[in-house]
C-alpha cells in the first residue's frame, strides 16, 4: 500500500474532467504498464479512450490524500453499461468478442463491466472493497440481475496460459442458459489440458485476482477465450448471476443504494 493514509471517495464521473481522469488511469495501467494500445489512444495527453466512453457510466475511486493534479488522483475505475444504455449505443462493447445471444434472450436485466483497473500500489488492499461496495449499491439501485464483462490475463501466449484457462473451463464454465461463447472468427479453446492433468493449485495461482474474486462470489466464465493483440491480453468473459449467488454474497448486492 502507499506510504500515506488514503482518503477514498467513490462516485460516478460527473464531468469531462472526471472522465479524463478515468482515461488517464486507464492509460497508466493498460498502456504504460501492460503495453496495450488502441486507435483512439492519446499518447500526448496520456489518455486511453475509445468511441464507447460517452455511452457509459464511469465509476471512479479517488484518493483525496494524494498530492498533485486532480487528473492523477483517480486510482481505480469501473466502466458500467446497463442494458438500456447498450440499446442506445446499439451493442454491448464485448459483442465484438463474444456471442451474447443467450444473455440477451434471457429477459434478465443485464449490466456489462469493463476497463476495471487499479494502480499497482492499491491492489490487494481496501481500495477494491470501496469500489465493490459502490458497485453493489449501483447494482441494487438499477435492479441489475446479471453482470458480465471481459477480464484479462496478461500476454497473448495461450500455451503459457493453458493450465489456468483449462481450470476455468473445466471447473467454472457457465450454465448453458447464460453461457457466452467467443465469436467464431476469434474462438480460442480453453479446453487445452485434460482435467486430470491440471495442477489446480498452481493453475489458480496464475488466475488474476479480479477473476478469482468473481469466482468466489459464484461467478462463471463463458466458453472460449479471445486473444486481444491490441491490448496484449488473453480475455475471458465473466458472468455473475445474482439469482445463483448464495445468501451471504447476495447480501452485498442488495443492502446498499447509491446516495
PDB file of C-alpha atoms in Angstrom:
ATOM      1  CA  UNK A   1       0.000   0.000   0.000  1.00  0.00           C
ATOM      2  CA  UNK A   2       1.075   3.618  -0.350  1.00  0.00           C
ATOM      3  CA  UNK A   3       3.153   5.273   2.382  1.00  0.00           C
ATOM      4  CA  UNK A   4       0.436   7.837   3.076  1.00  0.00           C
ATOM      5  CA  UNK A   5      -3.005   7.126   4.535  1.00  0.00           C
ATOM      6  CA  UNK A   6      -5.552   7.078   1.690  1.00  0.00           C
ATOM      7  CA  UNK A   7      -8.716   9.149   1.843  1.00  0.00           C
ATOM      8  CA  UNK A   8     -11.063   7.367  -0.536  1.00  0.00           C
ATOM      9  CA  UNK A   9     -14.109   8.678  -2.344  1.00  0.00           C
ATOM     10  CA  UNK A  10     -16.082   6.590  -4.849  1.00  0.00           C
ATOM     11  CA  UNK A  11     -18.621   8.144  -7.198  1.00  0.00           C
ATOM     12  CA  UNK A  12     -19.725   8.273 -10.790  1.00  0.00           C
ATOM     13  CA  UNK A  13     -17.898  10.629 -13.128  1.00  0.00           C
ATOM     14  CA  UNK A  14     -19.863  13.885 -13.355  1.00  0.00           C
ATOM     15  CA  UNK A  15     -17.814  15.984 -15.770  1.00  0.00           C
ATOM     16  CA  UNK A  16     -15.404  15.883 -18.685  1.00  0.00           C
ATOM     17  CA  UNK A  17     -12.568  16.316 -16.184  1.00  0.00           C
ATOM     18  CA  UNK A  18     -13.741  13.237 -14.273  1.00  0.00           C
ATOM     19  CA  UNK A  19     -13.833  11.229 -17.491  1.00  0.00           C
ATOM     20  CA  UNK A  20     -10.336  12.394 -18.448  1.00  0.00           C
ATOM     21  CA  UNK A  21      -9.093  11.339 -15.018  1.00  0.00           C
ATOM     22  CA  UNK A  22     -10.553   7.857 -15.585  1.00  0.00           C
ATOM     23  CA  UNK A  23      -8.942   7.711 -19.018  1.00  0.00           C
ATOM     24  CA  UNK A  24      -5.616   8.836 -17.544  1.00  0.00           C
ATOM     25  CA  UNK A  25      -5.702   5.966 -15.052  1.00  0.00           C
ATOM     26  CA  UNK A  26      -6.579   3.519 -17.825  1.00  0.00           C
ATOM     27  CA  UNK A  27      -3.599   4.810 -19.814  1.00  0.00           C
ATOM     28  CA  UNK A  28      -1.263   4.296 -16.868  1.00  0.00           C
ATOM     29  CA  UNK A  29      -2.448   0.705 -16.396  1.00  0.00           C
ATOM     30  CA  UNK A  30      -3.407  -0.615 -19.831  1.00  0.00           C
ATOM     31  CA  UNK A  31      -0.851   1.251 -21.961  1.00  0.00           C
ATOM     32  CA  UNK A  32       2.145   2.082 -19.767  1.00  0.00           C
ATOM     33  CA  UNK A  33       2.020  -0.982 -17.518  1.00  0.00           C
ATOM     34  CA  UNK A  34       0.561  -3.667 -19.764  1.00  0.00           C
ATOM     35  CA  UNK A  35       1.683  -2.475 -23.193  1.00  0.00           C
ATOM     36  CA  UNK A  36      -1.772  -2.102 -24.723  1.00  0.00           C
ATOM     37  CA  UNK A  37      -2.937   0.320 -27.383  1.00  0.00           C
ATOM     38  CA  UNK A  38      -5.911   1.311 -29.487  1.00  0.00           C
ATOM     39  CA  UNK A  39      -6.977   3.513 -32.360  1.00  0.00           C
ATOM     40  CA  UNK A  40      -8.061   6.434 -30.156  1.00  0.00           C
ATOM     41  CA  UNK A  41      -5.316   6.281 -27.503  1.00  0.00           C
ATOM     42  CA  UNK A  42      -3.900   9.785 -26.981  1.00  0.00           C
ATOM     43  CA  UNK A  43      -0.242   9.278 -26.101  1.00  0.00           C
ATOM     44  CA  UNK A  44       0.463  13.004 -25.862  1.00  0.00           C
ATOM     45  CA  UNK A  45      -2.255  13.577 -23.259  1.00  0.00           C
ATOM     46  CA  UNK A  46      -1.788  10.055 -21.818  1.00  0.00           C
ATOM     47  CA  UNK A  47      -5.444   9.061 -22.196  1.00  0.00           C
ATOM     48  CA  UNK A  48      -6.781   5.586 -23.008  1.00  0.00           C
ATOM     49  CA  UNK A  49     -10.132   6.265 -24.649  1.00  0.00           C
ATOM     50  CA  UNK A  50     -12.492   4.831 -27.240  1.00  0.00           C
ATOM     51  CA  UNK A  51     -15.712   5.618 -29.068  1.00  0.00           C
ATOM     52  CA  UNK A  52     -17.825   3.837 -26.432  1.00  0.00           C
ATOM     53  CA  UNK A  53     -16.857   6.049 -23.480  1.00  0.00           C
ATOM     54  CA  UNK A  54     -19.663   8.617 -23.922  1.00  0.00           C
ATOM     55  CA  UNK A  55     -22.342   5.923 -23.513  1.00  0.00           C
ATOM     56  CA  UNK A  56     -21.074   4.519 -20.198  1.00  0.00           C
ATOM     57  CA  UNK A  57     -21.253   5.385 -16.540  1.00  0.00           C
ATOM     58  CA  UNK A  58     -17.705   5.634 -15.190  1.00  0.00           C
ATOM     59  CA  UNK A  59     -17.267   4.725 -11.528  1.00  0.00           C
ATOM     60  CA  UNK A  60     -14.116   6.350 -10.184  1.00  0.00           C
ATOM     61  CA  UNK A  61     -12.174   5.744  -6.970  1.00  0.00           C
ATOM     62  CA  UNK A  62     -10.404   8.915  -5.845  1.00  0.00           C
ATOM     63  CA  UNK A  63      -7.649   9.122  -3.243  1.00  0.00           C
ATOM     64  CA  UNK A  64      -8.124  12.635  -1.928  1.00  0.00           C
ATOM     65  CA  UNK A  65      -4.946  12.331   0.157  1.00  0.00           C
ATOM     66  CA  UNK A  66      -2.743  12.295  -2.942  1.00  0.00           C
ATOM     67  CA  UNK A  67      -0.909  15.495  -3.746  1.00  0.00           C
ATOM     68  CA  UNK A  68      -0.734  16.964  -7.224  1.00  0.00           C
ATOM     69  CA  UNK A  69      -3.080  17.355 -10.160  1.00  0.00           C
ATOM     70  CA  UNK A  70      -6.676  16.175  -9.744  1.00  0.00           C
ATOM     71  CA  UNK A  71      -6.247  14.306 -13.034  1.00  0.00           C
ATOM     72  CA  UNK A  72      -3.908  11.878 -11.264  1.00  0.00           C
ATOM     73  CA  UNK A  73      -5.944  11.340  -8.096  1.00  0.00           C
ATOM     74  CA  UNK A  74      -8.218   8.691  -9.612  1.00  0.00           C
ATOM     75  CA  UNK A  75      -6.659   5.374  -8.564  1.00  0.00           C
ATOM     76  CA  UNK A  76      -9.410   2.937  -9.567  1.00  0.00           C
ATOM     77  CA  UNK A  77     -12.148   2.778 -12.175  1.00  0.00           C
ATOM     78  CA  UNK A  78     -15.036   0.661 -13.483  1.00  0.00           C
ATOM     79  CA  UNK A  79     -16.874   1.282 -16.743  1.00  0.00           C
ATOM     80  CA  UNK A  80     -20.570   0.342 -16.494  1.00  0.00           C
ATOM     81  CA  UNK A  81     -23.133  -0.244 -19.253  1.00  0.00           C
ATOM     82  CA  UNK A  82     -26.680  -1.275 -18.415  1.00  0.00           C
ATOM     83  CA  UNK A  83     -28.909  -2.973 -20.978  1.00  0.00           C
ATOM     84  CA  UNK A  84     -30.940   0.206 -21.539  1.00  0.00           C
ATOM     85  CA  UNK A  85     -27.733   2.161 -22.208  1.00  0.00           C
ATOM     86  CA  UNK A  86     -26.500  -0.551 -24.597  1.00  0.00           C
ATOM     87  CA  UNK A  87     -29.725  -0.185 -26.565  1.00  0.00           C
ATOM     88  CA  UNK A  88     -28.855   3.465 -27.199  1.00  0.00           C
ATOM     89  CA  UNK A  89     -25.320   2.525 -28.225  1.00  0.00           C
ATOM     90  CA  UNK A  90     -26.526  -0.301 -30.455  1.00  0.00           C
ATOM     91  CA  UNK A  91     -24.499  -3.046 -28.793  1.00  0.00           C
ATOM     92  CA  UNK A  92     -22.562  -4.119 -25.751  1.00  0.00           C
ATOM     93  CA  UNK A  93     -18.832  -3.485 -26.044  1.00  0.00           C
ATOM     94  CA  UNK A  94     -17.938  -7.159 -25.688  1.00  0.00           C
ATOM     95  CA  UNK A  95     -20.246  -8.284 -28.514  1.00  0.00           C
ATOM     96  CA  UNK A  96     -17.330  -7.834 -30.891  1.00  0.00           C
ATOM     97  CA  UNK A  97     -15.566 -10.602 -28.973  1.00  0.00           C
ATOM     98  CA  UNK A  98     -18.407 -12.740 -27.605  1.00  0.00           C
ATOM     99  CA  UNK A  99     -21.771 -14.108 -28.675  1.00  0.00           C
ATOM    100  CA  UNK A 100     -24.124 -12.711 -26.014  1.00  0.00           C
ATOM    101  CA  UNK A 101     -27.316 -14.036 -27.562  1.00  0.00           C
ATOM    102  CA  UNK A 102     -28.254 -16.259 -24.601  1.00  0.00           C
ATOM    103  CA  UNK A 103     -27.818 -13.417 -22.132  1.00  0.00           C
ATOM    104  CA  UNK A 104     -29.801 -11.021 -24.282  1.00  0.00           C
ATOM    105  CA  UNK A 105     -32.583 -13.571 -24.836  1.00  0.00           C
ATOM    106  CA  UNK A 106     -32.882 -14.313 -21.115  1.00  0.00           C
ATOM    107  CA  UNK A 107     -35.128 -11.319 -20.438  1.00  0.00           C
ATOM    108  CA  UNK A 108     -32.986 -10.521 -17.401  1.00  0.00           C
ATOM    109  CA  UNK A 109     -31.641  -7.049 -16.595  1.00  0.00           C
ATOM    110  CA  UNK A 110     -28.021  -7.039 -17.732  1.00  0.00           C
ATOM    111  CA  UNK A 111     -25.020  -4.870 -16.993  1.00  0.00           C
ATOM    112  CA  UNK A 112     -21.616  -5.028 -18.633  1.00  0.00           C
ATOM    113  CA  UNK A 113     -18.495  -4.231 -16.619  1.00  0.00           C
ATOM    114  CA  UNK A 114     -15.315  -3.146 -18.332  1.00  0.00           C
ATOM    115  CA  UNK A 115     -11.993  -1.319 -18.130  1.00  0.00           C
ATOM    116  CA  UNK A 116     -11.659  -2.272 -14.466  1.00  0.00           C
ATOM    117  CA  UNK A 117      -8.276  -1.292 -13.055  1.00  0.00           C
ATOM    118  CA  UNK A 118      -6.405  -0.073 -10.001  1.00  0.00           C
ATOM    119  CA  UNK A 119      -2.955   1.424  -9.694  1.00  0.00           C
ATOM    120  CA  UNK A 120      -0.479  -1.285  -8.579  1.00  0.00           C
ATOM    121  CA  UNK A 121       0.065   0.188  -5.127  1.00  0.00           C
ATOM    122  CA  UNK A 122      -3.673  -0.012  -4.379  1.00  0.00           C
ATOM    123  CA  UNK A 123      -4.154  -3.640  -5.347  1.00  0.00           C
ATOM    124  CA  UNK A 124      -4.704  -6.154  -2.584  1.00  0.00           C
ATOM    125  CA  UNK A 125      -5.829  -3.553  -0.057  1.00  0.00           C
ATOM    126  CA  UNK A 126      -9.059  -1.816   0.836  1.00  0.00           C
ATOM    127  CA  UNK A 127      -9.330   0.068  -2.458  1.00  0.00           C
ATOM    128  CA  UNK A 128     -11.088  -2.815  -4.209  1.00  0.00           C
ATOM    129  CA  UNK A 129     -13.511  -3.121  -1.294  1.00  0.00           C
ATOM    130  CA  UNK A 130     -14.512   0.524  -1.750  1.00  0.00           C
ATOM    131  CA  UNK A 131     -15.071   0.034  -5.482  1.00  0.00           C
ATOM    132  CA  UNK A 132     -17.061  -3.159  -4.990  1.00  0.00           C
ATOM    133  CA  UNK A 133     -19.229  -1.614  -2.269  1.00  0.00           C
ATOM    134  CA  UNK A 134     -20.124   1.224  -4.625  1.00  0.00           C
ATOM    135  CA  UNK A 135     -20.716  -1.262  -7.433  1.00  0.00           C
ATOM    136  CA  UNK A 136     -23.054  -3.226  -5.163  1.00  0.00           C
ATOM    137  CA  UNK A 137     -25.054  -0.069  -4.494  1.00  0.00           C
ATOM    138  CA  UNK A 138     -25.260   0.673  -8.226  1.00  0.00           C
ATOM    139  CA  UNK A 139     -26.452  -2.882  -8.929  1.00  0.00           C
ATOM    140  CA  UNK A 140     -29.151  -2.547  -6.275  1.00  0.00           C
ATOM    141  CA  UNK A 141     -30.184   0.905  -7.486  1.00  0.00           C
ATOM    142  CA  UNK A 142     -30.764  -0.329 -11.035  1.00  0.00           C
ATOM    143  CA  UNK A 143     -32.096  -3.808 -10.183  1.00  0.00           C
ATOM    144  CA  UNK A 144     -29.366  -5.490 -12.218  1.00  0.00           C
ATOM    145  CA  UNK A 145     -29.751  -9.279 -12.369  1.00  0.00           C
ATOM    146  CA  UNK A 146     -26.736 -10.423 -14.389  1.00  0.00           C
ATOM    147  CA  UNK A 147     -23.328  -8.767 -14.507  1.00  0.00           C
ATOM    148  CA  UNK A 148     -20.832  -9.733 -17.164  1.00  0.00           C
ATOM    149  CA  UNK A 149     -17.695  -8.458 -18.813  1.00  0.00           C
ATOM    150  CA  UNK A 150     -14.233  -9.160 -20.080  1.00  0.00           C
ATOM    151  CA  UNK A 151     -11.390  -9.988 -17.700  1.00  0.00           C
ATOM    152  CA  UNK A 152      -7.840 -10.474 -18.862  1.00  0.00           C
ATOM    153  CA  UNK A 153      -4.691 -12.477 -18.452  1.00  0.00           C
ATOM    154  CA  UNK A 154      -1.578 -10.518 -19.350  1.00  0.00           C
ATOM    155  CA  UNK A 155       0.040 -11.686 -22.591  1.00  0.00           C
ATOM    156  CA  UNK A 156      -1.109 -13.431 -25.744  1.00  0.00           C
ATOM    157  CA  UNK A 157       0.814 -16.734 -25.474  1.00  0.00           C
ATOM    158  CA  UNK A 158      -2.054 -19.171 -24.972  1.00  0.00           C
ATOM    159  CA  UNK A 159       0.347 -22.057 -24.454  1.00  0.00           C
ATOM    160  CA  UNK A 160       1.766 -20.329 -21.395  1.00  0.00           C
ATOM    161  CA  UNK A 161      -1.773 -19.980 -20.010  1.00  0.00           C
ATOM    162  CA  UNK A 162      -3.040 -23.485 -20.781  1.00  0.00           C
ATOM    163  CA  UNK A 163      -3.245 -24.539 -17.122  1.00  0.00           C
ATOM    164  CA  UNK A 164      -5.327 -21.639 -15.741  1.00  0.00           C
ATOM    165  CA  UNK A 165      -7.509 -21.463 -18.868  1.00  0.00           C
ATOM    166  CA  UNK A 166      -8.202 -25.190 -18.670  1.00  0.00           C
ATOM    167  CA  UNK A 167      -9.015 -24.909 -14.968  1.00  0.00           C
ATOM    168  CA  UNK A 168     -11.565 -22.174 -15.666  1.00  0.00           C
ATOM    169  CA  UNK A 169     -13.117 -24.254 -18.466  1.00  0.00           C
ATOM    170  CA  UNK A 170     -13.411 -27.478 -16.501  1.00  0.00           C
ATOM    171  CA  UNK A 171     -14.415 -26.062 -13.097  1.00  0.00           C
ATOM    172  CA  UNK A 172     -16.166 -22.739 -13.714  1.00  0.00           C
ATOM    173  CA  UNK A 173     -17.957 -22.901 -17.079  1.00  0.00           C
ATOM    174  CA  UNK A 174     -21.251 -21.002 -17.048  1.00  0.00           C
ATOM    175  CA  UNK A 175     -24.560 -22.891 -17.102  1.00  0.00           C
ATOM    176  CA  UNK A 176     -25.874 -23.426 -20.601  1.00  0.00           C
ATOM    177  CA  UNK A 177     -28.751 -20.937 -20.283  1.00  0.00           C
ATOM    178  CA  UNK A 178     -26.429 -17.949 -19.661  1.00  0.00           C
ATOM    179  CA  UNK A 179     -23.269 -19.185 -21.364  1.00  0.00           C
ATOM    180  CA  UNK A 180     -21.488 -16.768 -23.676  1.00  0.00           C
ATOM    181  CA  UNK A 181     -19.156 -18.011 -26.398  1.00  0.00           C
ATOM    182  CA  UNK A 182     -16.271 -16.349 -28.165  1.00  0.00           C
ATOM    183  CA  UNK A 183     -17.278 -15.257 -31.661  1.00  0.00           C
ATOM    184  CA  UNK A 184     -16.400 -17.997 -34.210  1.00  0.00           C
ATOM    185  CA  UNK A 185     -13.807 -15.926 -36.042  1.00  0.00           C
ATOM    186  CA  UNK A 186     -11.957 -15.254 -32.771  1.00  0.00           C
ATOM    187  CA  UNK A 187     -12.604 -18.504 -30.894  1.00  0.00           C
ATOM    188  CA  UNK A 188      -9.707 -19.811 -28.832  1.00  0.00           C
ATOM    189  CA  UNK A 189     -10.439 -23.015 -26.950  1.00  0.00           C
ATOM    190  CA  UNK A 190      -9.802 -23.003 -23.206  1.00  0.00           C
ATOM    191  CA  UNK A 191     -10.086 -26.798 -23.028  1.00  0.00           C
ATOM    192  CA  UNK A 192      -6.360 -27.287 -23.504  1.00  0.00           C
ATOM    193  CA  UNK A 193      -5.339 -29.749 -20.779  1.00  0.00           C
ATOM    194  CA  UNK A 194      -7.175 -32.873 -19.634  1.00  0.00           C
ATOM    195  CA  UNK A 195      -8.778 -32.350 -16.241  1.00  0.00           C
ATOM    196  CA  UNK A 196      -6.616 -34.996 -14.570  1.00  0.00           C
ATOM    197  CA  UNK A 197      -3.505 -33.216 -15.855  1.00  0.00           C
ATOM    198  CA  UNK A 198      -4.375 -29.830 -14.365  1.00  0.00           C
ATOM    199  CA  UNK A 199      -2.321 -28.752 -11.357  1.00  0.00           C
ATOM    200  CA  UNK A 200      -5.207 -26.957  -9.694  1.00  0.00           C
ATOM    201  CA  UNK A 201      -3.183 -25.132  -7.056  1.00  0.00           C
ATOM    202  CA  UNK A 202      -0.548 -23.890  -9.495  1.00  0.00           C
ATOM    203  CA  UNK A 203      -3.193 -23.009 -12.083  1.00  0.00           C
ATOM    204  CA  UNK A 204      -5.235 -20.958  -9.626  1.00  0.00           C
ATOM    205  CA  UNK A 205      -2.120 -19.023  -8.614  1.00  0.00           C
ATOM    206  CA  UNK A 206      -1.901 -17.872 -12.238  1.00  0.00           C
ATOM    207  CA  UNK A 207      -5.502 -16.646 -12.320  1.00  0.00           C
ATOM    208  CA  UNK A 208      -5.650 -12.838 -11.927  1.00  0.00           C
ATOM    209  CA  UNK A 209      -7.021 -11.553  -8.626  1.00  0.00           C
ATOM    210  CA  UNK A 210     -10.076  -9.929 -10.223  1.00  0.00           C
ATOM    211  CA  UNK A 211     -11.168 -13.202 -11.832  1.00  0.00           C
ATOM    212  CA  UNK A 212     -10.660 -15.086  -8.569  1.00  0.00           C
ATOM    213  CA  UNK A 213     -12.765 -12.502  -6.756  1.00  0.00           C
ATOM    214  CA  UNK A 214     -15.703 -13.078  -9.134  1.00  0.00           C
ATOM    215  CA  UNK A 215     -15.344 -16.831  -8.809  1.00  0.00           C
ATOM    216  CA  UNK A 216     -15.537 -16.518  -5.009  1.00  0.00           C
ATOM    217  CA  UNK A 217     -18.823 -14.642  -5.445  1.00  0.00           C
ATOM    218  CA  UNK A 218     -20.169 -17.520  -7.502  1.00  0.00           C
ATOM    219  CA  UNK A 219     -19.244 -16.240 -10.944  1.00  0.00           C
ATOM    220  CA  UNK A 220     -18.667 -18.261 -14.095  1.00  0.00           C
ATOM    221  CA  UNK A 221     -16.747 -17.960 -17.348  1.00  0.00           C
ATOM    222  CA  UNK A 222     -18.042 -18.222 -20.886  1.00  0.00           C
ATOM    223  CA  UNK A 223     -16.808 -20.763 -23.402  1.00  0.00           C
ATOM    224  CA  UNK A 224     -13.608 -19.868 -25.213  1.00  0.00           C
ATOM    225  CA  UNK A 225     -11.037 -17.125 -24.857  1.00  0.00           C
ATOM    226  CA  UNK A 226     -10.282 -14.095 -27.019  1.00  0.00           C
ATOM    227  CA  UNK A 227      -6.672 -13.198 -27.784  1.00  0.00           C
ATOM    228  CA  UNK A 228      -6.510  -9.397 -27.839  1.00  0.00           C
ATOM    229  CA  UNK A 229      -3.259  -8.419 -29.531  1.00  0.00           C
ATOM    230  CA  UNK A 230      -4.068  -4.694 -29.337  1.00  0.00           C
ATOM    231  CA  UNK A 231      -4.200  -4.847 -25.544  1.00  0.00           C
ATOM    232  CA  UNK A 232      -1.592  -7.616 -25.181  1.00  0.00           C
ATOM    233  CA  UNK A 233      -4.063  -9.775 -23.241  1.00  0.00           C
ATOM    234  CA  UNK A 234      -5.938 -13.061 -23.375  1.00  0.00           C
ATOM    235  CA  UNK A 235      -9.545 -12.400 -22.389  1.00  0.00           C
ATOM    236  CA  UNK A 236     -12.273 -14.468 -20.806  1.00  0.00           C
ATOM    237  CA  UNK A 237     -15.909 -13.492 -20.326  1.00  0.00           C
ATOM    238  CA  UNK A 238     -17.011 -13.413 -16.692  1.00  0.00           C
ATOM    239  CA  UNK A 239     -20.689 -13.838 -15.804  1.00  0.00           C
ATOM    240  CA  UNK A 240     -22.252 -13.239 -12.386  1.00  0.00           C
ATOM    241  CA  UNK A 241     -25.919 -14.181 -11.981  1.00  0.00           C
ATOM    242  CA  UNK A 242     -27.255 -12.651  -8.773  1.00  0.00           C
ATOM    243  CA  UNK A 243     -30.005 -15.303  -8.614  1.00  0.00           C
ATOM    244  CA  UNK A 244     -27.361 -18.016  -8.373  1.00  0.00           C
ATOM    245  CA  UNK A 245     -25.345 -16.320  -5.629  1.00  0.00           C
ATOM    246  CA  UNK A 246     -25.550 -17.676  -2.112  1.00  0.00           C
ATOM    247  CA  UNK A 247     -27.293 -15.560   0.533  1.00  0.00           C
ATOM    248  CA  UNK A 248     -24.048 -14.215   2.019  1.00  0.00           C
ATOM    249  CA  UNK A 249     -22.833 -12.899  -1.319  1.00  0.00           C
ATOM    250  CA  UNK A 250     -26.236 -11.722  -2.500  1.00  0.00           C
ATOM    251  CA  UNK A 251     -26.490  -9.502   0.569  1.00  0.00           C
ATOM    252  CA  UNK A 252     -23.557  -7.467  -0.743  1.00  0.00           C
ATOM    253  CA  UNK A 253     -25.620  -6.569  -3.807  1.00  0.00           C
ATOM    254  CA  UNK A 254     -28.918  -5.828  -2.090  1.00  0.00           C
ATOM    255  CA  UNK A 255     -28.145  -3.958   1.133  1.00  0.00           C
ATOM    256  CA  UNK A 256     -26.990  -0.615  -0.276  1.00  0.00           C
ATOM    257  CA  UNK A 257     -28.043   2.029  -2.749  1.00  0.00           C
ATOM    258  CA  UNK A 258     -26.194   4.972  -4.180  1.00  0.00           C
ATOM    259  CA  UNK A 259     -26.985   8.242  -2.448  1.00  0.00           C
TER     260      UNK A 259
END
